[in-house]
């Protein structure tokens, strides 16, 4: 149980375009979802936390107008990278938790490459 | 604020040898502690977790970890490493209680494990 999927697994786009990444909890209702980014050979850095039906809470230094997060249902959250640039190329990982618990269940990640 | 330190960036062991990956945390109360493993280009898989109770926790794939409050440590161990254990390992701390940090995880820098045949 507690499976989280992400789509797409990898995406390549041109600079200036927008990219949407989906995160789904397949067998549970995710009251909270988290978005992380991971640069090569680095750790995971939390970008934002979203609760279903509420606005996302962004970590310091993360541009909320550039990284749009929507958590419209208890099983789906989306991250849209707007006007992507090469420096946005990274591995984006989502996770989900339920019932107000601390344990997070991680998706497989999405590799974004911006040309 | 909570923080996690994994002092070893890269560890190399021979297959069959024992393994210990170090993790030190900083947190004002009793934390939630986790170890995750990540294969290249993949997401994170939970190995084990500590919330409370017995300080020696057993996880999947033969891993265990011991919570030592006096040393602020949560080191990961395995008695005999297999070649398939080669991956990157992350220690993470989560906040208990309420407040803006509740539910968030802070990750260490990761330790890359290489296993020699």
Tab-separated table of C-alpha atoms in Angstrom:
chain	number	residue	atom	x	y	z
A	1	UNK	CA	0.000	0.000	0.000
A	2	UNK	CA	0.812	3.742	0.025
A	3	UNK	CA	1.932	3.986	-3.577
A	4	UNK	CA	2.691	7.326	-5.194
A	5	UNK	CA	3.129	7.777	-8.925
A	6	UNK	CA	4.525	10.639	-10.974
A	7	UNK	CA	4.005	11.517	-14.595
A	8	UNK	CA	5.939	11.994	-16.743
A	9	UNK	CA	9.067	10.172	-15.609
A	10	UNK	CA	11.184	12.403	-17.792
A	11	UNK	CA	10.529	15.442	-19.922
A	12	UNK	CA	12.612	17.588	-22.216
A	13	UNK	CA	11.378	21.031	-23.133
A	14	UNK	CA	12.576	24.227	-24.749
A	15	UNK	CA	13.500	27.268	-22.734
A	16	UNK	CA	10.519	29.521	-22.120
A	17	UNK	CA	7.875	26.817	-22.203
A	18	UNK	CA	5.859	25.514	-19.244
A	19	UNK	CA	5.889	21.967	-17.983
A	20	UNK	CA	3.348	20.226	-15.760
A	21	UNK	CA	4.259	17.296	-13.518
A	22	UNK	CA	1.561	15.175	-11.907
A	23	UNK	CA	1.783	13.391	-8.578
A	24	UNK	CA	-0.875	10.858	-7.665
A	25	UNK	CA	-1.521	8.787	-4.571
A	26	UNK	CA	-2.849	5.514	-5.961
A	27	UNK	CA	-4.266	3.724	-2.929
A	28	UNK	CA	-4.751	6.344	-0.246
A	29	UNK	CA	-6.034	9.847	0.231
A	30	UNK	CA	-3.147	12.242	0.536
A	31	UNK	CA	-4.039	15.052	2.870
A	32	UNK	CA	-0.618	16.589	2.379
A	33	UNK	CA	1.734	16.480	-0.574
A	34	UNK	CA	5.293	17.702	-0.767
A	35	UNK	CA	7.452	18.706	-3.718
A	36	UNK	CA	11.225	18.366	-3.672
A	37	UNK	CA	13.963	19.067	-6.155
A	38	UNK	CA	17.251	17.265	-6.273
A	39	UNK	CA	20.271	18.484	-8.192
A	40	UNK	CA	22.894	15.939	-9.312
A	41	UNK	CA	24.805	14.447	-6.404
A	42	UNK	CA	22.875	16.555	-3.911
A	43	UNK	CA	20.219	15.941	-1.343
A	44	UNK	CA	16.500	16.595	-1.612
A	45	UNK	CA	15.437	20.154	-0.987
A	46	UNK	CA	11.837	20.796	-0.021
A	47	UNK	CA	10.194	23.284	-2.359
A	48	UNK	CA	6.658	23.434	-1.036
A	49	UNK	CA	3.981	21.744	0.999
A	50	UNK	CA	0.389	21.550	-0.151
A	51	UNK	CA	-2.770	20.525	1.623
A	52	UNK	CA	-5.824	19.524	-0.361
A	53	UNK	CA	-7.963	22.506	-1.167
A	54	UNK	CA	-5.509	25.036	0.240
A	55	UNK	CA	-2.775	27.188	-1.206
A	56	UNK	CA	0.673	25.684	-1.137
A	57	UNK	CA	3.243	26.840	1.393
A	58	UNK	CA	6.560	27.545	-0.261
A	59	UNK	CA	9.964	27.281	1.331
A	60	UNK	CA	12.147	30.327	1.508
A	61	UNK	CA	13.787	31.119	-1.792
A	62	UNK	CA	11.321	29.192	-3.949
A	63	UNK	CA	9.466	31.405	-6.434
A	64	UNK	CA	5.781	30.628	-6.100
A	65	UNK	CA	4.956	32.345	-9.395
A	66	UNK	CA	7.430	30.135	-11.201
A	67	UNK	CA	6.576	26.841	-9.522
A	68	UNK	CA	2.791	26.635	-9.464
A	69	UNK	CA	1.388	23.932	-7.234
A	70	UNK	CA	-2.196	22.750	-7.288
A	71	UNK	CA	-3.625	20.156	-4.904
A	72	UNK	CA	-7.183	20.025	-6.126
A	73	UNK	CA	-8.084	16.554	-4.882
A	74	UNK	CA	-6.981	14.102	-2.236
A	75	UNK	CA	-5.182	11.993	-4.830
A	76	UNK	CA	-3.635	14.519	-7.188
A	77	UNK	CA	-1.162	17.364	-6.948
A	78	UNK	CA	0.478	19.098	-9.883
A	79	UNK	CA	3.640	21.139	-10.175
A	80	UNK	CA	3.866	23.475	-13.142
A	81	UNK	CA	7.236	24.965	-13.968
A	82	UNK	CA	6.405	28.156	-15.837
A	83	UNK	CA	8.738	29.723	-18.385
A	84	UNK	CA	11.321	27.066	-17.746
A	85	UNK	CA	14.999	27.844	-18.130
A	86	UNK	CA	18.044	25.560	-18.235
A	87	UNK	CA	18.764	26.235	-14.556
A	88	UNK	CA	15.399	24.633	-13.736
A	89	UNK	CA	16.695	21.325	-15.051
A	90	UNK	CA	16.578	18.968	-12.104
A	91	UNK	CA	15.017	15.847	-10.644
A	92	UNK	CA	11.641	16.657	-9.110
A	93	UNK	CA	10.219	14.286	-6.528
A	94	UNK	CA	6.837	14.408	-4.857
A	95	UNK	CA	5.727	12.711	-1.688
A	96	UNK	CA	2.448	12.323	0.127
A	97	UNK	CA	1.253	11.717	3.640
A	98	UNK	CA	-2.161	11.045	5.130
A	99	UNK	CA	-3.997	11.372	8.380
A	100	UNK	CA	-1.704	14.147	9.551
A	101	UNK	CA	1.165	11.695	9.910
A	102	UNK	CA	4.836	12.429	9.524
A	103	UNK	CA	5.702	9.476	7.304
A	104	UNK	CA	5.919	10.439	3.646
A	105	UNK	CA	5.576	8.138	0.677
A	106	UNK	CA	7.677	9.105	-2.298
A	107	UNK	CA	7.023	9.057	-6.001
A	108	UNK	CA	9.630	7.799	-8.480
A	109	UNK	CA	10.622	11.293	-9.572
A	110	UNK	CA	10.548	13.283	-12.796
A	111	UNK	CA	13.699	14.252	-14.660
A	112	UNK	CA	13.243	17.685	-16.247
A	113	UNK	CA	15.705	18.862	-18.856
A	114	UNK	CA	15.318	22.365	-20.251
A	115	UNK	CA	17.208	23.054	-23.466
B	1	UNK	CA	15.335	24.281	13.206
B	2	UNK	CA	16.079	20.651	12.572
B	3	UNK	CA	19.153	19.489	10.680
B	4	UNK	CA	20.799	16.243	9.659
B	5	UNK	CA	24.451	15.485	9.018
B	6	UNK	CA	25.781	12.460	7.221
B	7	UNK	CA	29.543	12.766	7.678
B	8	UNK	CA	30.493	10.257	5.002
B	9	UNK	CA	29.877	11.316	1.408
B	10	UNK	CA	31.123	8.055	-0.087
B	11	UNK	CA	31.785	4.654	1.462
B	12	UNK	CA	33.240	1.606	-0.245
B	13	UNK	CA	32.939	-1.880	1.206
B	14	UNK	CA	33.532	-5.386	-0.032
B	15	UNK	CA	30.617	-7.693	-0.590
B	16	UNK	CA	29.960	-9.660	2.573
B	17	UNK	CA	31.517	-7.058	4.833
B	18	UNK	CA	29.584	-5.242	7.520
B	19	UNK	CA	28.334	-1.706	7.009
B	20	UNK	CA	27.618	1.282	9.185
B	21	UNK	CA	26.385	4.599	7.794
B	22	UNK	CA	26.465	7.499	10.184
B	23	UNK	CA	23.725	10.024	10.799
B	24	UNK	CA	23.645	12.818	13.350
B	25	UNK	CA	20.675	15.068	13.844
B	26	UNK	CA	19.842	18.279	15.565
B	27	UNK	CA	16.361	18.713	16.962
B	28	UNK	CA	14.949	20.174	20.135
B	29	UNK	CA	12.840	17.192	21.165
B	30	UNK	CA	12.494	13.550	20.259
B	31	UNK	CA	12.439	13.438	16.474
B	32	UNK	CA	10.987	11.114	13.955
B	33	UNK	CA	13.942	9.511	12.127
B	34	UNK	CA	14.084	7.780	8.782
B	35	UNK	CA	16.521	6.074	6.475
B	36	UNK	CA	15.809	6.005	2.761
B	37	UNK	CA	17.649	4.414	-0.136
B	38	UNK	CA	17.769	5.825	-3.655
B	39	UNK	CA	19.025	4.044	-6.758
B	40	UNK	CA	20.225	6.230	-9.657
B	41	UNK	CA	17.368	8.063	-11.330
B	42	UNK	CA	14.819	6.621	-8.946
B	43	UNK	CA	12.674	7.850	-6.105
B	44	UNK	CA	13.220	7.064	-2.435
B	45	UNK	CA	12.446	3.779	-0.752
B	46	UNK	CA	11.936	3.705	2.999
B	47	UNK	CA	14.324	1.314	4.757
B	48	UNK	CA	13.213	1.911	8.320
B	49	UNK	CA	11.864	4.513	10.711
B	50	UNK	CA	11.952	5.422	14.376
B	51	UNK	CA	9.071	7.152	16.090
B	52	UNK	CA	9.307	5.965	19.686
B	53	UNK	CA	9.842	2.866	21.805
B	54	UNK	CA	12.611	0.350	21.191
B	55	UNK	CA	15.693	2.263	20.093
B	56	UNK	CA	16.899	-0.543	17.822
B	57	UNK	CA	14.690	-0.697	14.764
B	58	UNK	CA	14.657	-3.339	12.086
B	59	UNK	CA	14.024	-2.496	8.480
B	60	UNK	CA	13.794	-4.104	5.101
B	61	UNK	CA	16.638	-5.806	3.263
B	62	UNK	CA	18.387	-6.772	6.506
B	63	UNK	CA	19.074	-3.210	7.645
B	64	UNK	CA	18.781	-1.968	11.195
B	65	UNK	CA	19.393	1.341	12.928
B	66	UNK	CA	19.870	2.400	16.512
B	67	UNK	CA	18.587	5.646	17.982
B	68	UNK	CA	21.018	7.049	20.542
B	69	UNK	CA	19.601	10.139	22.171
B	70	UNK	CA	22.794	10.934	24.088
B	71	UNK	CA	24.766	11.056	20.857
B	72	UNK	CA	21.994	12.511	18.670
B	73	UNK	CA	22.663	9.694	16.259
B	74	UNK	CA	20.705	7.228	14.172
B	75	UNK	CA	23.295	5.071	12.444
B	76	UNK	CA	22.315	2.505	9.852
B	77	UNK	CA	23.885	-0.954	9.940
B	78	UNK	CA	23.912	-4.150	7.979
B	79	UNK	CA	25.943	-7.204	9.002
B	80	UNK	CA	26.702	-8.431	5.479
B	81	UNK	CA	26.455	-6.212	2.425
B	82	UNK	CA	25.246	-7.479	-0.940
B	83	UNK	CA	26.233	-6.026	-4.308
B	84	UNK	CA	22.623	-4.940	-4.797
B	85	UNK	CA	22.931	-2.633	-1.789
B	86	UNK	CA	25.028	-0.211	-3.842
B	87	UNK	CA	22.994	3.010	-3.901
B	88	UNK	CA	22.709	6.339	-2.143
B	89	UNK	CA	21.378	6.425	1.389
B	90	UNK	CA	19.626	9.365	3.007
B	91	UNK	CA	18.913	9.950	6.659
B	92	UNK	CA	15.999	12.258	7.424
B	93	UNK	CA	14.460	13.839	10.485
B	94	UNK	CA	10.835	14.862	10.865
B	95	UNK	CA	9.314	17.187	13.396
B	96	UNK	CA	6.915	15.973	16.037
B	97	UNK	CA	4.256	18.201	17.500
B	98	UNK	CA	2.542	21.087	15.832
B	99	UNK	CA	3.782	24.222	14.211
B	100	UNK	CA	4.891	25.073	10.739
B	101	UNK	CA	7.533	22.347	10.640
B	102	UNK	CA	5.170	19.492	11.431
B	103	UNK	CA	5.186	16.813	8.786
B	104	UNK	CA	8.237	18.217	7.002
B	105	UNK	CA	11.347	16.146	6.511
B	106	UNK	CA	14.878	17.443	6.521
B	107	UNK	CA	17.359	15.277	4.673
B	108	UNK	CA	21.039	14.722	5.160
B	109	UNK	CA	23.462	15.144	2.307
B	110	UNK	CA	23.406	11.461	1.479
B	111	UNK	CA	26.037	8.715	1.521
B	112	UNK	CA	26.923	6.890	-1.663
B	113	UNK	CA	27.660	3.234	-1.060
B	114	UNK	CA	29.885	1.334	-3.468
B	115	UNK	CA	30.180	-2.424	-3.075
B	116	UNK	CA	33.233	-4.246	-4.422
B	117	UNK	CA	32.883	-7.905	-5.411
